[in-house]
Amino acid sequence: MNRRSLLLLAMPAITGCASTRLLAETDDTPARDYSEEPYPVRRVDRSKFAARYHPATLAAAAPERPGSIVVDTANRQLSFVESRKLIRRYGVAVGASGHAWRGKAVVGRKAAWPAWYPTDEMHAQAPGLPRRIEPGPANPLGARALYLFQNGHDTYYRIHGTSEPWTIGTEASSGCIRMINEDIIDLYGRVAVGAVVLVV
C-alpha cells in the first residue's frame, strides 16, 4: 500500500466521518471585520453550499504534523492540522480534468492581495490574457495566496482566494486550489512559510 492510499484511509477522520466530533462552524462565530483590507471582501452566502464545504473545526486524528496542510482533491476539502487532535477544514475547488496536480510541497511564499501573472501555458490557451493582472476583488488569486515550492523551486501551483466563489466544491481551476476569500484570509493567518502541503 502506497503513501497516498494510507492517507486516503486516514482522510475520513478529517472529512466528517462518524468518528469525528464537530467543535465549531464559522457560521456560529461572530462575523469578521474586513474594513482594514485594501479591497472589499465580498461575504459569501454559505447556505448555497453543502455543509461539508463550510469551514469547521474537527476533533480528529491528524495524518500529518501540526502546521501542515492536507488537500483531499476527491472530497474538495482542505485541512489545516492545528494539533495532533484538531483539524480546521475548508471547502475548495481543485484542478479541472487534465490540470490536476498531486504531490508534496512547502509554502515557499505568502502574499496578501497578490498580482497575478498567467503562465505561458495559460497564454497559449487564452492568447488575449494580459501579462499581469492587478490585485483586487476581480483578480483570480483573490485576497491571499500561498505559493507552493518543491526543492526550492516554484511549482507555479497556489492555494489562493477566488473571485468565483460558486466554483467551490468543483473541478474548476488550472491545477491550483481555490478557496473563498474569507477562508483563505483565515488560513493565511494560521499557516507559516515552510509549512508542508500534501495534495492527495
XYZ file of N, CA, C and O in Angstrom:
800
model
N 0.856 -1.189 0.000
C 0.000 0.000 0.000
C 0.891 1.237 0.000
O 1.805 1.339 0.803
N 0.641 2.188 -0.927
C 1.482 3.373 -1.009
C 1.007 4.457 -0.051
O -0.029 4.344 0.586
N 1.800 5.579 -0.014
C 1.501 6.670 0.927
C 0.147 7.312 0.642
O -0.598 7.643 1.550
N -0.191 7.473 -0.652
C -1.489 8.062 -0.999
C -2.630 7.213 -0.466
O -3.596 7.723 0.095
N -2.524 5.894 -0.616
C -3.583 5.002 -0.123
C -3.722 5.104 1.386
O -4.830 5.140 1.924
N -2.590 5.166 2.085
C -2.638 5.285 3.541
C -3.290 6.587 3.970
O -4.094 6.633 4.902
N -2.961 7.682 3.273
C -3.542 8.972 3.627
C -5.031 9.001 3.345
O -5.802 9.556 4.120
N -5.452 8.405 2.239
C -6.873 8.384 1.941
C -7.645 7.561 2.962
O -8.795 7.869 3.272
N -7.015 6.518 3.513
C -7.656 5.775 4.597
C -7.812 6.648 5.831
O -8.787 6.544 6.567
N -6.842 7.530 6.056
C -6.893 8.417 7.226
C -7.837 9.588 7.001
O -8.373 10.138 7.949
N -8.083 9.971 5.749
C -8.856 11.169 5.462
C -10.283 11.146 5.990
O -10.793 12.180 6.361
N -11.004 9.998 6.032
C -12.352 10.069 6.599
C -12.380 10.669 7.989
O -13.354 11.302 8.379
N -11.309 10.513 8.755
C -11.255 11.138 10.078
C -11.218 12.643 9.971
O -11.591 13.348 10.890
N -10.783 13.151 8.821
C -10.735 14.585 8.613
C -12.018 15.081 7.984
O -12.497 16.158 8.275
N -12.591 14.323 7.096
C -13.666 14.825 6.251
C -15.067 14.595 6.796
O -16.035 14.709 6.076
N -15.211 14.255 8.047
C -16.531 14.270 8.639
C -17.150 12.913 8.869
O -18.367 12.788 8.952
N -16.371 11.870 8.976
C -16.889 10.543 9.283
C -17.478 10.558 10.695
O -17.243 11.450 11.482
N -18.213 9.522 11.037
C -18.866 9.476 12.349
C -17.871 9.501 13.491
O -18.221 9.836 14.614
N -16.602 9.154 13.231
C -15.614 9.111 14.303
C -15.093 10.485 14.685
O -14.364 10.633 15.634
N -15.461 11.527 13.919
C -15.008 12.873 14.250
C -16.046 13.586 15.097
O -17.210 13.206 15.146
N -15.604 14.661 15.755
C -16.522 15.463 16.563
C -16.403 16.910 16.114
O -15.326 17.500 16.135
N -17.506 17.482 15.624
C -17.517 18.856 15.169
C -17.472 19.780 16.370
O -18.299 19.697 17.262
N -16.469 20.665 16.400
C -16.318 21.572 17.527
C -16.924 22.937 17.265
O -17.478 23.554 18.157
N -16.781 23.448 16.031
C -17.303 24.780 15.728
C -17.469 24.956 14.239
O -16.731 24.395 13.460
N -18.449 25.748 13.850
C -18.647 26.132 12.460
C -18.423 27.635 12.360
O -18.784 28.378 13.262
N -17.879 28.085 11.247
C -17.691 29.516 11.060
C -19.018 30.253 11.181
O -19.085 31.351 11.703
N -20.106 29.650 10.697
C -21.407 30.304 10.739
C -21.852 30.636 12.170
O -22.690 31.496 12.368
N -21.307 29.946 13.153
C -21.701 30.157 14.546
C -20.822 31.178 15.257
O -21.026 31.466 16.434
N -19.826 31.733 14.576
C -18.924 32.688 15.207
C -19.224 34.089 14.692
O -19.786 34.263 13.611
N -18.851 35.126 15.465
C -19.127 36.496 15.014
C -18.454 36.780 13.676
O -17.366 36.282 13.389
N -19.113 37.573 12.848
C -18.561 37.930 11.544
C -17.271 38.722 11.716
O -17.163 39.580 12.589
N -16.298 38.408 10.887
C -15.018 39.100 10.945
C -15.134 40.474 10.291
O -15.859 40.654 9.322
N -14.391 41.433 10.808
C -14.360 42.780 10.263
C -13.241 42.868 9.223
O -12.069 42.671 9.551
N -13.606 43.157 7.983
C -12.619 43.258 6.906
C -12.371 44.716 6.509
O -11.853 44.984 5.430
N -12.731 45.644 7.360
C -12.637 47.063 6.997
C -11.203 47.529 6.773
O -10.976 48.525 6.083
N -10.213 46.825 7.325
C -8.816 47.231 7.138
C -8.194 46.624 5.878
O -7.047 46.939 5.550
N -8.937 45.777 5.179
C -8.424 45.224 3.930
C -8.370 46.332 2.872
O -9.240 47.201 2.830
N -7.359 46.310 1.997
C -7.249 47.369 0.986
C -8.311 47.301 -0.108
O -8.513 48.274 -0.841
N -8.973 46.155 -0.230
C -10.029 45.970 -1.224
C -11.224 45.321 -0.542
O -11.067 44.642 0.481
N -12.421 45.501 -1.092
C -13.599 44.891 -0.464
C -13.522 43.362 -0.457
O -13.072 42.755 -1.425
N -13.949 42.776 0.650
C -14.092 41.324 0.744
C -15.586 41.035 0.700
O -16.317 41.375 1.628
N -16.014 40.449 -0.396
C -17.438 40.159 -0.563
C -17.801 38.915 0.233
O -17.271 37.842 -0.012
N -18.696 39.071 1.184
C -19.108 37.937 2.004
C -19.941 36.961 1.172
O -20.756 37.368 0.341
N -19.737 35.693 1.412
C -20.396 34.645 0.642
C -21.542 34.057 1.464
O -21.402 33.822 2.667
N -22.660 33.828 0.803
C -23.810 33.190 1.444
C -23.528 31.695 1.563
O -23.618 30.950 0.590
N -23.170 31.262 2.766
C -22.787 29.856 2.985
C -23.952 28.895 2.784
O -23.732 27.707 2.544
N -25.176 29.385 2.861
C -26.322 28.487 2.712
C -26.400 27.894 1.300
O -27.091 26.913 1.076
N -25.669 28.486 0.370
C -25.685 27.986 -1.006
C -24.737 26.800 -1.201
O -24.672 26.228 -2.284
N -23.968 26.456 -0.158
C -23.002 25.370 -0.249
C -23.389 24.234 0.686
O -23.961 24.467 1.753
N -23.050 23.015 0.290
C -23.235 21.866 1.177
C -22.439 22.092 2.457
O -21.370 22.724 2.445
N -22.942 21.563 3.565
C -22.308 21.767 4.869
C -20.857 21.302 4.882
O -20.025 21.867 5.597
N -20.514 20.299 4.073
C -19.145 19.791 4.107
C -18.133 20.767 3.511
O -16.937 20.570 3.632
N -18.634 21.836 2.863
C -17.737 22.869 2.348
C -17.672 24.087 3.256
O -16.971 25.050 2.955
N -18.402 24.051 4.369
C -18.322 25.144 5.335
C -17.063 24.980 6.179
O -16.699 23.850 6.544
N -16.400 26.064 6.554
C -15.264 25.937 7.478
C -15.734 25.319 8.793
O -16.812 25.641 9.285
N -14.933 24.427 9.319
C -15.300 23.757 10.567
C -14.051 23.319 11.303
O -13.026 23.031 10.688
N -14.144 23.296 12.614
C -13.081 22.755 13.453
C -13.501 21.364 13.888
O -14.599 21.173 14.413
N -12.644 20.376 13.644
C -12.965 18.988 13.933
C -11.977 18.394 14.920
O -10.773 18.673 14.842
N -12.486 17.583 15.820
C -11.615 16.764 16.668
C -11.362 15.479 15.902
O -12.269 14.699 15.651
N -10.123 15.298 15.445
C -9.796 14.141 14.613
C -8.306 13.862 14.684
O -7.506 14.775 14.882
N -7.936 12.600 14.515
C -6.522 12.239 14.452
C -5.934 12.777 13.156
O -6.514 12.626 12.091
N -4.793 13.431 13.232
C -4.183 14.064 12.064
C -3.160 13.147 11.405
O -2.338 12.554 12.091
N -3.181 13.048 10.061
C -2.212 12.213 9.366
C -0.867 12.901 9.160
O 0.098 12.273 8.770
N -0.796 14.221 9.380
C 0.439 14.986 9.210
C 0.707 15.804 10.463
O -0.155 15.961 11.318
N 1.919 16.367 10.561
C 2.291 17.095 11.773
C 1.571 18.446 11.853
O 1.159 19.003 10.830
N 1.400 19.000 13.055
C 0.750 20.298 13.222
C 1.417 21.376 12.367
O 2.641 21.400 12.213
N 0.584 22.240 11.809
C 1.065 23.284 10.920
C 1.008 22.907 9.459
O 1.203 23.755 8.582
N 0.741 21.632 9.168
C 0.683 21.150 7.792
C -0.699 21.373 7.184
O -1.687 21.587 7.888
N -0.734 21.272 5.867
C -1.982 21.346 5.106
C -2.128 20.051 4.321
O -1.170 19.578 3.709
N -3.332 19.475 4.346
C -3.649 18.300 3.531
C -4.841 18.656 2.659
O -5.879 19.081 3.162
N -4.686 18.507 1.346
C -5.779 18.767 0.407
C -6.279 17.432 -0.119
O -5.528 16.669 -0.722
N -7.546 17.149 0.135
C -8.215 15.947 -0.351
C -8.974 16.342 -1.617
O -10.081 16.880 -1.549
N -8.360 16.104 -2.784
C -8.955 16.574 -4.034
C -10.276 15.869 -4.353
O -11.173 16.474 -4.920
N -10.394 14.597 -3.998
C -11.619 13.855 -4.295
C -12.815 14.435 -3.557
O -13.923 14.512 -4.097
N -12.601 14.850 -2.314
C -13.689 15.395 -1.497
C -13.766 16.919 -1.529
O -14.628 17.507 -0.885
N -12.847 17.556 -2.265
C -12.823 19.018 -2.386
C -12.730 19.688 -1.016
O -13.473 20.625 -0.712
N -11.807 19.190 -0.200
C -11.621 19.737 1.136
C -10.137 19.950 1.417
O -9.290 19.162 0.993
N -9.867 21.012 2.132
C -8.515 21.314 2.606
C -8.551 21.306 4.119
O -9.456 21.895 4.725
N -7.572 20.638 4.729
C -7.500 20.570 6.186
C -6.181 21.146 6.668
O -5.112 20.760 6.193
N -6.271 22.086 7.591
C -5.094 22.615 8.268
C -4.970 21.883 9.591
O -5.917 21.831 10.381
N -3.806 21.286 9.827
C -3.596 20.494 11.036
C -3.190 21.438 12.163
O -2.064 21.939 12.196
N -4.115 21.696 13.079
C -3.820 22.591 14.195
C -3.027 21.886 15.285
O -2.164 22.478 15.920
N -3.348 20.622 15.515
C -2.638 19.816 16.513
C -2.842 18.357 16.142
O -3.519 18.051 15.159
N -2.284 17.452 16.919
C -2.455 16.023 16.632
C -3.915 15.586 16.724
O -4.294 14.543 16.203
N -4.740 16.395 17.380
C -6.133 16.001 17.586
C -7.130 17.052 17.090
O -8.322 16.945 17.353
N -6.638 18.056 16.370
C -7.523 19.149 15.972
C -7.227 19.561 14.531
O -6.079 19.812 14.171
N -8.282 19.617 13.721
C -8.205 19.932 12.297
C -9.117 21.118 12.008
O -10.227 21.195 12.524
N -8.652 22.027 11.153
C -9.507 23.099 10.637
C -9.768 22.779 9.164
O -8.841 22.683 8.378
N -11.040 22.589 8.806
C -11.410 22.117 7.476
C -12.131 23.208 6.681
O -12.927 23.966 7.235
N -11.832 23.260 5.380
C -12.453 24.226 4.474
C -12.864 23.521 3.174
O -12.230 22.549 2.763
N -13.853 24.051 2.488
C -14.183 23.595 1.150
C -13.311 24.300 0.125
O -12.946 25.464 0.317
N -12.980 23.601 -0.959
C -12.121 24.175 -2.003
C -12.615 23.764 -3.382
O -13.434 22.854 -3.529
N -12.085 24.429 -4.398
C -12.178 23.971 -5.781
C -10.801 23.457 -6.165
O -9.780 23.969 -5.686
N -10.764 22.448 -7.002
C -9.493 21.815 -7.377
C -9.311 21.879 -8.892
O -10.159 22.386 -9.619
N -8.186 21.338 -9.361
C -7.854 21.379 -10.772
C -8.849 20.623 -11.630
O -9.287 19.531 -11.276
N -9.181 21.215 -12.758
C -10.062 20.549 -13.721
C -9.333 19.371 -14.346
O -8.111 19.252 -14.257
N -10.090 18.499 -14.985
C -9.515 17.329 -15.632
C -8.390 17.749 -16.576
O -8.540 18.665 -17.371
N -7.243 17.089 -16.452
C -6.093 17.414 -17.268
C -5.179 18.445 -16.639
O -4.068 18.671 -17.110
N -5.652 19.087 -15.568
C -4.848 20.103 -14.894
C -4.551 19.739 -13.436
O -3.860 20.477 -12.749
N -5.126 18.650 -12.959
C -4.985 18.291 -11.546
C -3.525 18.030 -11.194
O -2.771 17.469 -11.987
N -3.135 18.470 -10.012
C -1.781 18.260 -9.521
C -1.855 17.597 -8.157
O -2.696 17.945 -7.331
N -0.983 16.630 -7.932
C -0.876 15.988 -6.621
C 0.592 15.894 -6.264
O 1.446 15.772 -7.145
N 0.856 15.920 -4.986
C 2.237 15.793 -4.552
C 2.458 16.470 -3.220
O 1.515 16.907 -2.550
N 3.722 16.563 -2.850
C 4.116 17.175 -1.585
C 4.944 18.408 -1.887
O 5.830 18.383 -2.753
N 4.659 19.489 -1.201
C 5.357 20.745 -1.414
C 5.460 21.468 -0.072
O 5.030 20.940 0.966
N 6.035 22.660 -0.108
C 6.043 23.519 1.070
C 5.545 24.899 0.657
O 5.599 25.272 -0.520
N 5.049 25.637 1.629
C 4.672 27.021 1.378
C 5.968 27.822 1.290
O 6.645 28.035 2.293
N 6.342 28.221 0.075
C 7.590 28.953 -0.127
C 7.435 30.450 0.019
O 8.417 31.164 0.256
N 6.204 30.917 -0.113
C 5.933 32.356 -0.029
C 4.460 32.557 0.267
O 3.622 31.723 -0.106
N 4.146 33.665 0.925
C 2.774 34.063 1.183
C 2.603 35.492 0.667
O 3.523 36.297 0.766
N 1.428 35.802 0.142
C 1.188 37.163 -0.331
C -0.267 37.549 -0.098
O -1.177 36.752 -0.337
N -0.467 38.774 0.377
C -1.797 39.342 0.531
C -2.127 40.168 -0.706
O -1.299 40.953 -1.174
N -3.307 39.957 -1.258
C -3.775 40.656 -2.454
C -2.688 40.682 -3.527
O -2.220 41.727 -3.957
N -2.255 39.511 -3.973
C -1.170 39.460 -4.959
C -1.633 39.841 -6.369
O -2.810 39.695 -6.713
N -0.695 40.318 -7.166
C -0.933 40.416 -8.608
C -0.857 39.008 -9.180
O -0.276 38.109 -8.571
N -1.457 38.824 -10.356
C -1.437 37.508 -10.996
C -0.719 37.602 -12.322
O -1.001 38.482 -13.142
N 0.225 36.678 -12.526
C 0.979 36.592 -13.774
C 0.650 35.250 -14.436
O 1.193 34.219 -14.043
N -0.248 35.226 -15.414
C -0.588 33.959 -16.066
C 0.651 33.295 -16.658
O 1.553 33.969 -17.169
N 0.699 31.979 -16.587
C 1.840 31.231 -17.117
C 1.802 31.208 -18.651
O 0.789 31.533 -19.272
N 2.916 30.800 -19.257
C 2.973 30.674 -20.723
C 1.922 29.702 -21.229
O 1.321 29.914 -22.289
N 1.689 28.625 -20.465
C 0.671 27.650 -20.863
C -0.712 28.285 -20.893
O -1.505 28.042 -21.804
N -1.001 29.129 -19.908
C -2.297 29.811 -19.884
C -2.423 30.780 -21.050
O -3.494 30.909 -21.654
N -1.325 31.470 -21.380
C -1.349 32.381 -22.534
C -1.577 31.622 -23.833
O -2.262 32.111 -24.736
N -1.028 30.405 -23.927
C -1.226 29.594 -25.131
C -2.693 29.189 -25.278
O -3.229 29.121 -26.385
N -3.354 28.934 -24.133
C -4.757 28.520 -24.161
C -5.697 29.709 -24.351
O -6.774 29.573 -24.910
N -5.281 30.881 -23.855
C -6.105 32.096 -23.954
C -5.192 33.260 -24.341
O -4.726 34.007 -23.482
N -4.916 33.411 -25.624
C -3.931 34.397 -26.085
C -4.217 35.840 -25.677
O -3.307 36.653 -25.634
N -5.452 36.167 -25.369
C -5.780 37.544 -25.002
C -5.456 37.925 -23.571
O -5.632 39.081 -23.170
N -4.978 36.976 -22.767
C -4.683 37.273 -21.362
C -3.578 38.318 -21.251
O -2.574 38.241 -21.957
N -3.729 39.277 -20.338
C -2.628 40.216 -20.103
C -1.478 39.523 -19.389
O -1.647 38.440 -18.819
N -0.319 40.142 -19.406
C 0.846 39.573 -18.730
C 0.730 39.694 -17.214
O 1.295 38.886 -16.478
N 0.020 40.705 -16.754
C -0.151 40.933 -15.311
C -1.572 41.397 -15.065
O -2.093 42.237 -15.795
N -2.183 40.843 -14.015
C -3.498 41.303 -13.567
C -3.324 41.887 -12.175
O -2.778 41.232 -11.277
N -3.744 43.127 -12.024
C -3.525 43.861 -10.781
C -4.315 43.253 -9.616
O -5.343 42.603 -9.815
N -3.847 43.465 -8.385
C -4.595 42.991 -7.209
C -5.978 43.626 -7.138
O -6.210 44.705 -7.684
N -6.885 42.945 -6.455
C -8.226 43.476 -6.256
C -9.263 42.378 -6.261
O -8.943 41.206 -6.476
N -10.513 42.719 -6.041
C -11.578 41.722 -5.922
C -11.770 40.871 -7.167
O -12.237 39.742 -7.080
N -11.415 41.384 -8.356
C -11.598 40.625 -9.585
C -10.373 39.802 -9.958
O -10.409 39.036 -10.913
N -9.286 39.941 -9.212
C -8.068 39.182 -9.508
C -8.317 37.697 -9.233
O -8.857 37.340 -8.188
N -7.927 36.796 -10.147
C -8.181 35.364 -9.939
C -7.533 34.772 -8.693
O -7.991 33.729 -8.217
N -6.481 35.405 -8.136
C -5.853 34.881 -6.915
C -6.551 35.365 -5.646
O -6.245 34.887 -4.557
N -7.469 36.310 -5.787
C -8.231 36.746 -4.633
C -7.421 37.491 -3.588
O -6.424 38.150 -3.887
N -7.849 37.326 -2.330
C -7.314 38.123 -1.231
C -5.968 37.654 -0.700
O -5.231 38.433 -0.088
N -5.641 36.399 -0.884
C -4.381 35.856 -0.359
C -3.924 34.724 -1.275
O -4.730 34.078 -1.941
N -2.619 34.449 -1.235
C -2.083 33.299 -1.975
C -0.946 32.672 -1.199
O -0.124 33.375 -0.592
N -0.920 31.349 -1.202
C 0.185 30.563 -0.658
C 0.859 29.906 -1.860
O 0.210 29.182 -2.619
N 2.154 30.164 -2.033
C 2.899 29.701 -3.198
C 3.600 28.391 -2.855
O 4.361 28.325 -1.881
N 3.345 27.363 -3.657
C 3.872 26.033 -3.364
C 5.204 25.803 -4.074
O 5.314 26.004 -5.283
N 6.207 25.375 -3.292
C 7.556 25.150 -3.788
C 7.962 23.699 -3.550
O 7.529 23.076 -2.581
N 8.802 23.178 -4.434
C 9.445 21.877 -4.253
C 10.938 22.042 -4.498
O 11.332 22.637 -5.511
N 11.747 21.542 -3.570
C 13.212 21.619 -3.702
C 13.691 23.040 -3.990
O 14.604 23.263 -4.785
N 13.043 24.011 -3.350
C 13.445 25.399 -3.502
C 12.953 26.088 -4.755
O 13.266 27.258 -4.985
N 12.170 25.393 -5.582
C 11.695 25.966 -6.844
C 10.175 26.109 -6.830
O 9.459 25.246 -6.338
N 9.705 27.204 -7.410
C 8.269 27.471 -7.510
C 7.629 26.440 -8.435
O 8.082 26.237 -9.567
N 6.559 25.790 -7.964
C 5.828 24.830 -8.792
C 4.815 25.524 -9.704
O 4.251 24.884 -10.589
N 4.541 26.798 -9.440
C 3.505 27.587 -10.116
C 2.100 27.144 -9.721
O 1.115 27.577 -10.324
N 2.001 26.313 -8.692
C 0.709 25.978 -8.112
C 0.521 26.792 -6.842
O 1.483 27.072 -6.124
N -0.724 27.173 -6.583
C -1.047 28.040 -5.459
C -2.267 27.511 -4.706
O -3.114 26.826 -5.272
N -2.340 27.896 -3.447
C -3.600 27.845 -2.700
C -4.001 29.303 -2.579
O -3.227 30.114 -2.053
N -5.169 29.662 -3.091
C -5.476 31.091 -3.178
C -6.971 31.352 -3.058
O -7.799 30.435 -3.125
N -7.299 32.621 -2.904
C -8.695 33.039 -2.898
C -9.260 32.990 -4.302
O -8.573 32.624 -5.256
N -10.512 33.383 -4.427
C -11.114 33.362 -5.759
C -12.163 34.451 -5.905
O -12.851 34.807 -4.939
N -12.268 34.964 -7.119
C -13.342 35.903 -7.457
C -14.563 35.148 -7.970
O -15.545 35.759 -8.374
N -14.497 33.803 -7.941
C -15.602 32.952 -8.404
C -15.974 31.950 -7.312
O -15.744 30.745 -7.444
N -16.561 32.414 -6.213
C -16.837 31.510 -5.084
C -17.784 30.372 -5.425
O -17.773 29.337 -4.756
N -18.595 30.537 -6.468
C -19.538 29.475 -6.854
C -18.823 28.218 -7.357
O -19.449 27.175 -7.499
N -17.524 28.302 -7.604
C -16.785 27.121 -8.074
C -16.351 26.197 -6.932
O -15.877 25.085 -7.192
N -16.507 26.628 -5.680
C -16.095 25.788 -4.551
C -16.870 24.474 -4.586
O -18.080 24.440 -4.807
N -16.136 23.373 -4.390
C -16.743 22.048 -4.456
C -16.679 21.433 -5.843
O -17.201 20.338 -6.050
N -16.008 22.128 -6.786
C -15.958 21.622 -8.159
C -14.508 21.457 -8.626
O -13.572 21.830 -7.928
N -14.356 20.914 -9.833
C -13.083 20.897 -10.543
C -13.125 22.073 -11.504
O -13.813 22.030 -12.518
N -12.403 23.139 -11.187
C -12.579 24.358 -11.971
C -11.289 25.055 -12.360
O -11.282 25.829 -13.304
N -10.202 24.797 -11.656
C -9.010 25.610 -11.837
C -8.022 24.967 -12.801
O -8.229 23.858 -13.289
N -6.929 25.669 -13.038
C -5.838 25.143 -13.863
C -4.826 24.388 -13.006
O -3.634 24.389 -13.296
N -5.292 23.786 -11.937
C -4.435 22.987 -11.072
C -4.267 23.554 -9.680
O -3.906 22.839 -8.757
N -4.529 24.852 -9.519
C -4.404 25.464 -8.202
C -5.603 25.094 -7.319
O -6.610 24.583 -7.793
N -5.459 25.375 -6.025
C -6.516 25.103 -5.051
C -7.177 26.429 -4.708
O -6.527 27.332 -4.175
N -8.452 26.555 -5.030
C -9.191 27.795 -4.776
C -9.960 27.712 -3.469
O -10.543 26.679 -3.144
N -10.022 28.859 -2.777
C -10.810 28.977 -1.558
C -11.616 30.265 -1.602
O -11.225 31.239 -2.259
N -12.730 30.284 -0.888
C -13.471 31.530 -0.698
C -12.535 32.535 -0.033
O -11.735 32.176 0.840
N -12.603 33.800 -0.428
C -11.684 34.805 0.113
C -11.693 34.859 1.636
O -10.637 34.981 2.270
N -12.874 34.763 2.240
C -12.948 34.772 3.704
C -12.141 33.614 4.294
O -11.509 33.747 5.341
N -12.158 32.471 3.615
C -11.475 31.278 4.125
C -9.972 31.356 3.917
O -9.205 30.963 4.805
N -9.530 31.858 2.763
C -8.083 31.956 2.554
C -7.485 33.002 3.489
O -6.354 32.839 3.959
N -8.224 34.044 3.835
C -7.728 35.017 4.810
C -7.538 34.341 6.165
O -6.533 34.537 6.841
N -8.493 33.506 6.545
C -8.396 32.771 7.814
C -7.215 31.805 7.789
O -6.395 31.774 8.717
N -7.089 31.022 6.711
C -5.998 30.058 6.602
C -4.642 30.757 6.565
O -3.690 30.319 7.214
N -4.553 31.844 5.839
C -3.307 32.604 5.690
C -2.737 33.006 7.051
O -1.529 32.961 7.271
N -3.623 33.378 7.961
C -3.185 33.781 9.294
C -2.696 32.630 10.155
O -2.016 32.850 11.163
N -3.005 31.411 9.771
C -2.622 30.231 10.542
C -1.357 29.558 10.016
O -0.672 28.852 10.751
N -1.067 29.729 8.729
C -0.003 28.958 8.060
C 1.299 29.738 8.033
O 1.310 30.927 7.737
N 2.393 29.047 8.298
C 3.734 29.652 8.261
C 4.437 29.293 6.957
O 4.193 28.230 6.371
N 5.321 30.198 6.500
C 6.210 29.851 5.395
C 7.021 28.639 5.802
O 7.513 28.557 6.929
N 7.159 27.672 4.915
C 7.847 26.417 5.224
C 6.908 25.301 5.590
O 7.340 24.149 5.699
N 5.617 25.590 5.775
C 4.648 24.545 6.122
C 4.557 23.510 5.007
O 4.583 23.849 3.821
N 4.416 22.260 5.387
C 4.265 21.180 4.417
C 2.837 21.173 3.882
O 1.871 21.335 4.624
N 2.714 20.987 2.563
C 1.421 20.876 1.911
C 1.392 19.550 1.159
O 2.254 19.281 0.324
N 0.394 18.731 1.464
C 0.240 17.441 0.811
C -1.078 17.446 0.048
O -2.142 17.644 0.637
N -1.004 17.263 -1.266
C -2.194 17.228 -2.118
C -2.377 15.789 -2.574
O -1.515 15.234 -3.258
N -3.496 15.174 -2.173
C -3.729 13.744 -2.478
C -5.018 13.567 -3.267
O -5.842 14.458 -3.324
